[in-house]
Each structure stands twice: as C-alpha cells, then as structure tokens.
Short mmCIF file of C-alpha atoms in Angstrom, two decimals:
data_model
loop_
_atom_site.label_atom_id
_atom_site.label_comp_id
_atom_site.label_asym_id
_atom_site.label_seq_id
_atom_site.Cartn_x
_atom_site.Cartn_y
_atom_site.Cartn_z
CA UNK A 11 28.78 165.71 128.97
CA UNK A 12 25.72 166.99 126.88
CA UNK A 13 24.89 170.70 127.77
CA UNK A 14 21.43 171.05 129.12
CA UNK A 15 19.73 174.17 127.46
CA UNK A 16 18.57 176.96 129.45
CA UNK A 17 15.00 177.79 129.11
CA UNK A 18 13.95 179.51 126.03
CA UNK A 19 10.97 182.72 126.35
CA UNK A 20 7.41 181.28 124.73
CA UNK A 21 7.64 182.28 121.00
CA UNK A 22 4.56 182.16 118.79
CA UNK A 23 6.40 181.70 115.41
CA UNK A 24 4.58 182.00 111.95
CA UNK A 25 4.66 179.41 109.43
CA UNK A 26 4.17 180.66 105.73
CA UNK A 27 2.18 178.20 104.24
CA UNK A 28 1.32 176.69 100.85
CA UNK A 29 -1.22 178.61 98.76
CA UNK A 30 -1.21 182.25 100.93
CA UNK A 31 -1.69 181.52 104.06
CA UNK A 32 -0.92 184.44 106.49
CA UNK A 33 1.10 183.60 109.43
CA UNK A 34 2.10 185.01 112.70
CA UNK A 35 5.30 185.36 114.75
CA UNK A 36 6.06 186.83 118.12
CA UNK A 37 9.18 186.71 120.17
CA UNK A 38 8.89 186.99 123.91
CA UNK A 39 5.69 188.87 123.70
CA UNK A 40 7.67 191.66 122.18
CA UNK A 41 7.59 191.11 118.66
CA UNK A 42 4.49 190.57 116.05
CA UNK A 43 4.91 190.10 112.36
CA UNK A 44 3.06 188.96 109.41
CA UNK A 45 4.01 186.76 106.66
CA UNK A 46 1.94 185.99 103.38
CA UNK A 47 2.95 183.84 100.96
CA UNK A 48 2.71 183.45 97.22
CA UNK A 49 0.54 181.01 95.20
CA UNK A 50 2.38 178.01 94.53
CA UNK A 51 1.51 176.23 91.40
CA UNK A 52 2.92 172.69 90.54
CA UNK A 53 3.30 171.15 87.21
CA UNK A 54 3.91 167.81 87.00
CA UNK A 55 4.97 165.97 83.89
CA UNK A 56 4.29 162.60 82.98
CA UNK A 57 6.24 160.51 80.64
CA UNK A 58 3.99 160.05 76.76
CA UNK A 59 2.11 157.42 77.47
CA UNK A 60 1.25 155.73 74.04
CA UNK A 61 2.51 152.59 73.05
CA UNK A 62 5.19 152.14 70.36
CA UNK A 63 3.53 150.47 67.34
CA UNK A 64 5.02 146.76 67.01
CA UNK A 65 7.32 146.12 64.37
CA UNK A 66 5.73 143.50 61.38
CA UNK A 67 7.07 140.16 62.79
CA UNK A 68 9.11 138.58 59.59
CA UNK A 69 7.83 135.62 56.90
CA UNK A 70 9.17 133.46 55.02
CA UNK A 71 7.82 132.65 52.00
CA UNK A 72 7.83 129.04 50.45
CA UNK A 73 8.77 129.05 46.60
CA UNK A 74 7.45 126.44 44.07
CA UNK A 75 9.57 125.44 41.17
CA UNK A 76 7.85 126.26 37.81
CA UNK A 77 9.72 124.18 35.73
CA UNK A 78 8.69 121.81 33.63
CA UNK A 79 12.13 119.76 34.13
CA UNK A 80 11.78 115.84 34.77
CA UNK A 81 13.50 116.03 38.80
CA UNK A 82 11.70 118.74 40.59
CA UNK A 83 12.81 121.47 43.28
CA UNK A 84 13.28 120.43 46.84
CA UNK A 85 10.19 122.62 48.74
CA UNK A 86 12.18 124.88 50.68
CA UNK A 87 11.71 124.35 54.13
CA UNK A 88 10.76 127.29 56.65
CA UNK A 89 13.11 129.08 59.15
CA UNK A 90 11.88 129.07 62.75
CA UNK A 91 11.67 132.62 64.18
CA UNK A 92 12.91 133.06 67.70
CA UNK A 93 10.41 135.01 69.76
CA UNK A 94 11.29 137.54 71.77
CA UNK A 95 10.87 137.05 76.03
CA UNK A 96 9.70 139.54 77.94
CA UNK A 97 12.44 141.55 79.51
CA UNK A 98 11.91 141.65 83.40
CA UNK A 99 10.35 144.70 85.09
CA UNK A 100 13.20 147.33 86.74
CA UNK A 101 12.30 147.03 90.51
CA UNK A 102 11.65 150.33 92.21
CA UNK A 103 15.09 151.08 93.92
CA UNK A 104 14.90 150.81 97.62
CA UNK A 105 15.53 154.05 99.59
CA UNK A 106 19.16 154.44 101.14
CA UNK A 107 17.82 157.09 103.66
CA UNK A 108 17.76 155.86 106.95
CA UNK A 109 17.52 157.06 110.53
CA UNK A 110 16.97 155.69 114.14
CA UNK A 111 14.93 156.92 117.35
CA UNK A 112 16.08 156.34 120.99
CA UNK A 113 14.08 158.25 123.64
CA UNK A 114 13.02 161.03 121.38
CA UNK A 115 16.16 161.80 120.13
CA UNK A 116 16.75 161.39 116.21
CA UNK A 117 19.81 160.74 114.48
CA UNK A 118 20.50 160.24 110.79
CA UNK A 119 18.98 161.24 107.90
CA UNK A 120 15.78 163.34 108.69
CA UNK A 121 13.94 162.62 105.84
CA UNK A 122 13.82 159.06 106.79
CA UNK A 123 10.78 160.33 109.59
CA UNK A 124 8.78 161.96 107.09
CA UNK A 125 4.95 160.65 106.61
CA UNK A 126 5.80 157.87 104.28
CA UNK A 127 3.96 158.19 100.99
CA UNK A 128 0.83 155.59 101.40
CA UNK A 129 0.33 153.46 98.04
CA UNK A 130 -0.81 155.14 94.75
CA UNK A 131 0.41 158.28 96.02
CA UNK A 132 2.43 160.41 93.66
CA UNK A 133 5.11 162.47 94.90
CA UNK A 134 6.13 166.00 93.86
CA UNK A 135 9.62 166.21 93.65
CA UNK A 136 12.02 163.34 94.82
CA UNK A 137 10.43 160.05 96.61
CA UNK A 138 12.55 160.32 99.33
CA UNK A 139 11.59 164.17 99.90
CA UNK A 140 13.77 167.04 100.31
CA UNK A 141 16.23 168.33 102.79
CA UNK A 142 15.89 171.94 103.63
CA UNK A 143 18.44 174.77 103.29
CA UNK A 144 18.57 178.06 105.79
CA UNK A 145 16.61 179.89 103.12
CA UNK A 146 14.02 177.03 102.85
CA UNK A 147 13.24 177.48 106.04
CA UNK A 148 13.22 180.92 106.52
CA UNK A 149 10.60 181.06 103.84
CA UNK A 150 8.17 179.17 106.10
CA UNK A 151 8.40 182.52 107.83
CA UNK A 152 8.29 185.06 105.44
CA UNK A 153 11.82 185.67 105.80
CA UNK A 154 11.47 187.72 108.42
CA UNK A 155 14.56 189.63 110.12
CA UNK A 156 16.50 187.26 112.25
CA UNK A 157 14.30 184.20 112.09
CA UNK A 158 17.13 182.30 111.65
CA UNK A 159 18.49 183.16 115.32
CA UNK A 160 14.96 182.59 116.75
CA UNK A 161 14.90 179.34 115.58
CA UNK A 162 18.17 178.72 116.88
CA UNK A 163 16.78 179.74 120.45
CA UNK A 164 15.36 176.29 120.22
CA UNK A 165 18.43 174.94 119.62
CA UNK A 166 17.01 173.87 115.43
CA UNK A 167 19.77 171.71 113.51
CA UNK A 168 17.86 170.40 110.44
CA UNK A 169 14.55 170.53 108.53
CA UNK A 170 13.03 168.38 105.80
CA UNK A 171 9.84 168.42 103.82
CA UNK A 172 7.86 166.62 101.21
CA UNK A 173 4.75 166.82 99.34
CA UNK A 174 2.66 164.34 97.37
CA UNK A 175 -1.04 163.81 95.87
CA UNK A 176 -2.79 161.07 97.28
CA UNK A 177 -4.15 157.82 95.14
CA UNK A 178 -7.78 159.26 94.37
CA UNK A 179 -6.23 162.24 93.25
CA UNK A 180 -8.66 164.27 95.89
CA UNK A 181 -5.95 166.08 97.89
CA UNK A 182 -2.50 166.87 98.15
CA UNK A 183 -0.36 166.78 101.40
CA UNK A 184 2.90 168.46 102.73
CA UNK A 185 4.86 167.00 105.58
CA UNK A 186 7.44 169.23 106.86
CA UNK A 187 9.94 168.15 109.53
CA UNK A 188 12.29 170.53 111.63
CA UNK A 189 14.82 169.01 114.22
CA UNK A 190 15.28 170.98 117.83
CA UNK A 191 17.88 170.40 120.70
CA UNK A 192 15.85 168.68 122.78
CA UNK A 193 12.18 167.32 123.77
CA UNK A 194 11.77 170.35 125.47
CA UNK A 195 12.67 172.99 123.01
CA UNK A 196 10.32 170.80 120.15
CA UNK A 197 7.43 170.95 123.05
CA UNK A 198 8.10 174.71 123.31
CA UNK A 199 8.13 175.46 119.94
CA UNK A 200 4.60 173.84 119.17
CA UNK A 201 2.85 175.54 121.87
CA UNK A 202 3.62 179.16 120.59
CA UNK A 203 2.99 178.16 117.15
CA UNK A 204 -0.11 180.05 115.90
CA UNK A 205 -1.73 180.66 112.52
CA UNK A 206 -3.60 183.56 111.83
CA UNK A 207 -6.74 184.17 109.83
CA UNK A 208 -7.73 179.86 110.32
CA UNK A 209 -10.63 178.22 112.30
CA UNK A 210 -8.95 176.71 115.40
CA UNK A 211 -9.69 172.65 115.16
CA UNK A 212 -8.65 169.46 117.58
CA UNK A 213 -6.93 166.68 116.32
CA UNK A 214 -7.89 163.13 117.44
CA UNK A 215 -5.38 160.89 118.22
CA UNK A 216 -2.42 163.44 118.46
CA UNK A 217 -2.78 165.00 122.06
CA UNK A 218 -0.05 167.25 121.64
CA UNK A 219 -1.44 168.80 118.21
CA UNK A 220 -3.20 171.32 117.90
CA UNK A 221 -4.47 172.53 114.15
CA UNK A 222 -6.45 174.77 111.86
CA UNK A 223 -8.90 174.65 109.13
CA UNK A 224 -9.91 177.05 106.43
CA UNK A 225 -13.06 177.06 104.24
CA UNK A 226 -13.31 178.04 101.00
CA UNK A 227 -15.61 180.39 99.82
CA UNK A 228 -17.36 178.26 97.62
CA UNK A 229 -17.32 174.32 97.57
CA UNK A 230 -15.49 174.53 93.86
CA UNK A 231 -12.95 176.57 95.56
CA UNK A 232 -9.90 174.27 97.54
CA UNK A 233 -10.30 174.21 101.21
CA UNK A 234 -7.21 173.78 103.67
CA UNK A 235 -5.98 172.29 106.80
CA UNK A 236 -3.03 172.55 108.82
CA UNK A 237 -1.66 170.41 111.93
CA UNK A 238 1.49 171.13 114.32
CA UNK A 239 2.88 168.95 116.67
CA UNK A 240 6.10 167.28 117.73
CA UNK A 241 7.72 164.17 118.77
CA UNK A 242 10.59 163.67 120.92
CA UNK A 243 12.76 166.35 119.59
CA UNK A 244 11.14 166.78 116.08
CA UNK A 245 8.44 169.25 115.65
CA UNK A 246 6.33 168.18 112.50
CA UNK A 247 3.17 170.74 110.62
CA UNK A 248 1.16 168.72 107.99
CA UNK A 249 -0.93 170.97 105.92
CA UNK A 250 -3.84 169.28 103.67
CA UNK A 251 -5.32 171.15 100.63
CA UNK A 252 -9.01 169.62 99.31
CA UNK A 253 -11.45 170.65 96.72
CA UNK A 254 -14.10 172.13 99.02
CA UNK A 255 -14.82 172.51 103.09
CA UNK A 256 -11.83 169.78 104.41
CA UNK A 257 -12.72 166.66 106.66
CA UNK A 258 -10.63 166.88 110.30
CA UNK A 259 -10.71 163.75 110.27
CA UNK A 260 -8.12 162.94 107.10
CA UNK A 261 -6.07 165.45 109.00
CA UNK A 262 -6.39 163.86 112.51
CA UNK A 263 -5.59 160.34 110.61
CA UNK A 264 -2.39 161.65 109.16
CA UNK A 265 -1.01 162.90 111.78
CA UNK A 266 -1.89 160.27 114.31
CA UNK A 267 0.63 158.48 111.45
CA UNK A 268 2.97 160.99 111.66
CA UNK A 269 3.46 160.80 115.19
CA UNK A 270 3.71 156.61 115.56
CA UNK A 271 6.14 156.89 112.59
CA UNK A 272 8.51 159.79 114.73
CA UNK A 273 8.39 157.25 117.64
CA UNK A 274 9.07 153.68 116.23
CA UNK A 275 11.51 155.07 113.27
CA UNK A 276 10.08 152.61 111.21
#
C-alpha cells in the first residue's frame, strides 16, 4: 500500500541560477536566505573544419617504342583505375533513455522528459542531458544548510538538467527537471518558489507557471528569463538567456512544450 504523505509547510525555496542570479529560500515562514551564483562561462569546441586536400589520383603513362627495328612495340594498353564509392554517412545513434507517464506519475529515466532539443539546436554537454547528483542540486540553492532535507520534505527522488543554444544561435536555454513524491508535493513546491531581484511575468499557455524576467542594462548586454512549473509529480524551471530585453513569449512557447511533453511522455 503506497504511503500517502502528510502535508508539507509552504516553502519558498531559492533557485541559484545561471549567470548570478540571486535567489530566495524560506522554510515555514521561519527561515530567509540568499543565494548568488557565479558567472558561468561555456566553451564549446568544434571539431577543425577544413577539408583534407585530395590525394593526386594515379596515371598511367603510354610508352612509344623508339626503335628503329623492322616489328614494332605492342602500344601498351592502359590500366583502369577503380574509383572510390562514397562511404555511407554514420547515422546519429538513437537515444536509449526512455521513460513513461501514467496519471502524473513518472517512472524511468528522467532525462527522457526533458524539453527535447528542437532541430539545429546544439547541445552543451551530452544530447541526452545530464542526471543530477545531491551536490548538483544543492547548488541550485546556494548550498545552503540543510537544503537537502528541505527538499526531501517534498518527498524529491531525482533531478536532471540540460542546456543547449538554439539554431539561430540567438539564445541559449536550460531545462532543469526535479522529481517529487507526489502531484501534490510538485504543486507545493512551485507555489513557494520565488526569485528575487526579477520582474514578475505570466506565462501563456502554462496555467500553473508562473515566471520572471530580467532586463539588461543596455540592449548589448544579455537579458534573462526564468519559468517554474510542474507536471504531475515533476516540477520543471526553464531559464532563457538573450542578447538584449527577452520576448515572454519564447518563454511562454517553451514551456507550454515542456508541459505537453511531461504529460504525453513522448
């Protein structure tokens, strides 16, 4: 028989987010902290792009007899060259992450529900995005004292998380997934989940998000948006970073995504 959780006290908890984004967290009404986090700078490398230079594709050269004899030299007679075929493009391996939905409840691998990477996208890190350890996770909280056990209030099992750069290059999106006990303890967890310091914002199509915009202080500058909600028993936060004052409405899309994806598995 599954135990049914007792109720858990509202907790506002603070996310630390990409690129210093201060964050708060209180516990019961009791307890207020603030977490800042470092810049994060990514590097990716690309493979050298130039093309080999083609090797000189052999001759064969016809010799005449010079000889003044009476018979003369059989011409000798040319050697076909077998040309190379093309050697098949490598498919891209299919992911072996998988997971399945039923009534909110998730089972399986949990980065099978993240936001899958929409074409021309390039991921950071692997494709399939990353599963997150203890202190992974306590870093989206500044590491504060006990976090770990607050989380665990709500019953949280798992978390996963992945970041990529969309096609046009214009911004670059994480998707971060952690699993609760229940419907109930996800719901909970999203209401009391506040960010500090960022322009409150609705999201369309998502009516149990709620989200947060910052401008930058100049339009060279890179603007940022983040957007919390949960389905079933996964809470998800999908923060956006754009050269210059964000659109909602990316942020709205993507997590209108996010959500449909959490509910059909696929």
């Amino acid at each position: 028989m599954e135990a049914v959780a007792e109720p858990v006290p509202a907790v506002a908890p603070a996310r630390r987010l990409p690129r210093a984004v201060g964050v708060a967290l209180a516990t019961a009404g009791l307890l207020a902290v603030t977490a800042t986090s470092a810049a994060v700078t990514v590097a990716v490398g690309k493979p050298d792009g130039r093309p080999a230079a083609a090797a000189p594709a052999p001759t064969v050269a016809a010799s005449a007899s010079a000889s003044a004899a009476a018979s003369p030299s059989p011409t000798p007679t040319a050697v076909p060259v077998p040309v190379p075929t093309a050697v098949p493009t490598t498919p891209k391996p299919a992911s072996t992450v998988k997971g399945t939905v039923d009534g909110g409840k998730h089972e399986g691998d949990l980065r099978y529900f993240l936001l899958p990477i929409p074409d021309g996208g390039e991921s950071y890190g692997p494709a399939d995005g990353m599963t997150m350890s203890n202190d992974d996770v306590a870093d989206l909280f500044g590491k504060q004292d006990g976090i770990m056990d607050i989380l665990g209030s709500y019953g949280y099992k798992e978390g996963a998380s992945r970041m990529y750069r969309t096609a046009d290059g214009k911004a670059e999106v994480t998707v971060t997934l952690l699993h609760f006990g229940s419907t109930a303890m996800a719901t909970a967890f999203v209401k009391g989940y506040t960010v500090k310091s960022q322009d409150p914002i609705d999201i369309d199509g998502d009516p149990n998000a709620h989200g947060y915009l910052k401008k930058p202080k100049q339009q060279a500058f890179t603007g940022s948006m983040t957007g919390i909600s949960s389905q079933g028993d996964v809470q998800y936060t999908i923060d956006v970073e754009v050269k210059g004052t964000p659109d909602k409405a990316l942020l709205s899309e993507l997590m209108k995504r996010q959500r449909e994806w959490l509910t059909s598995g696929g």
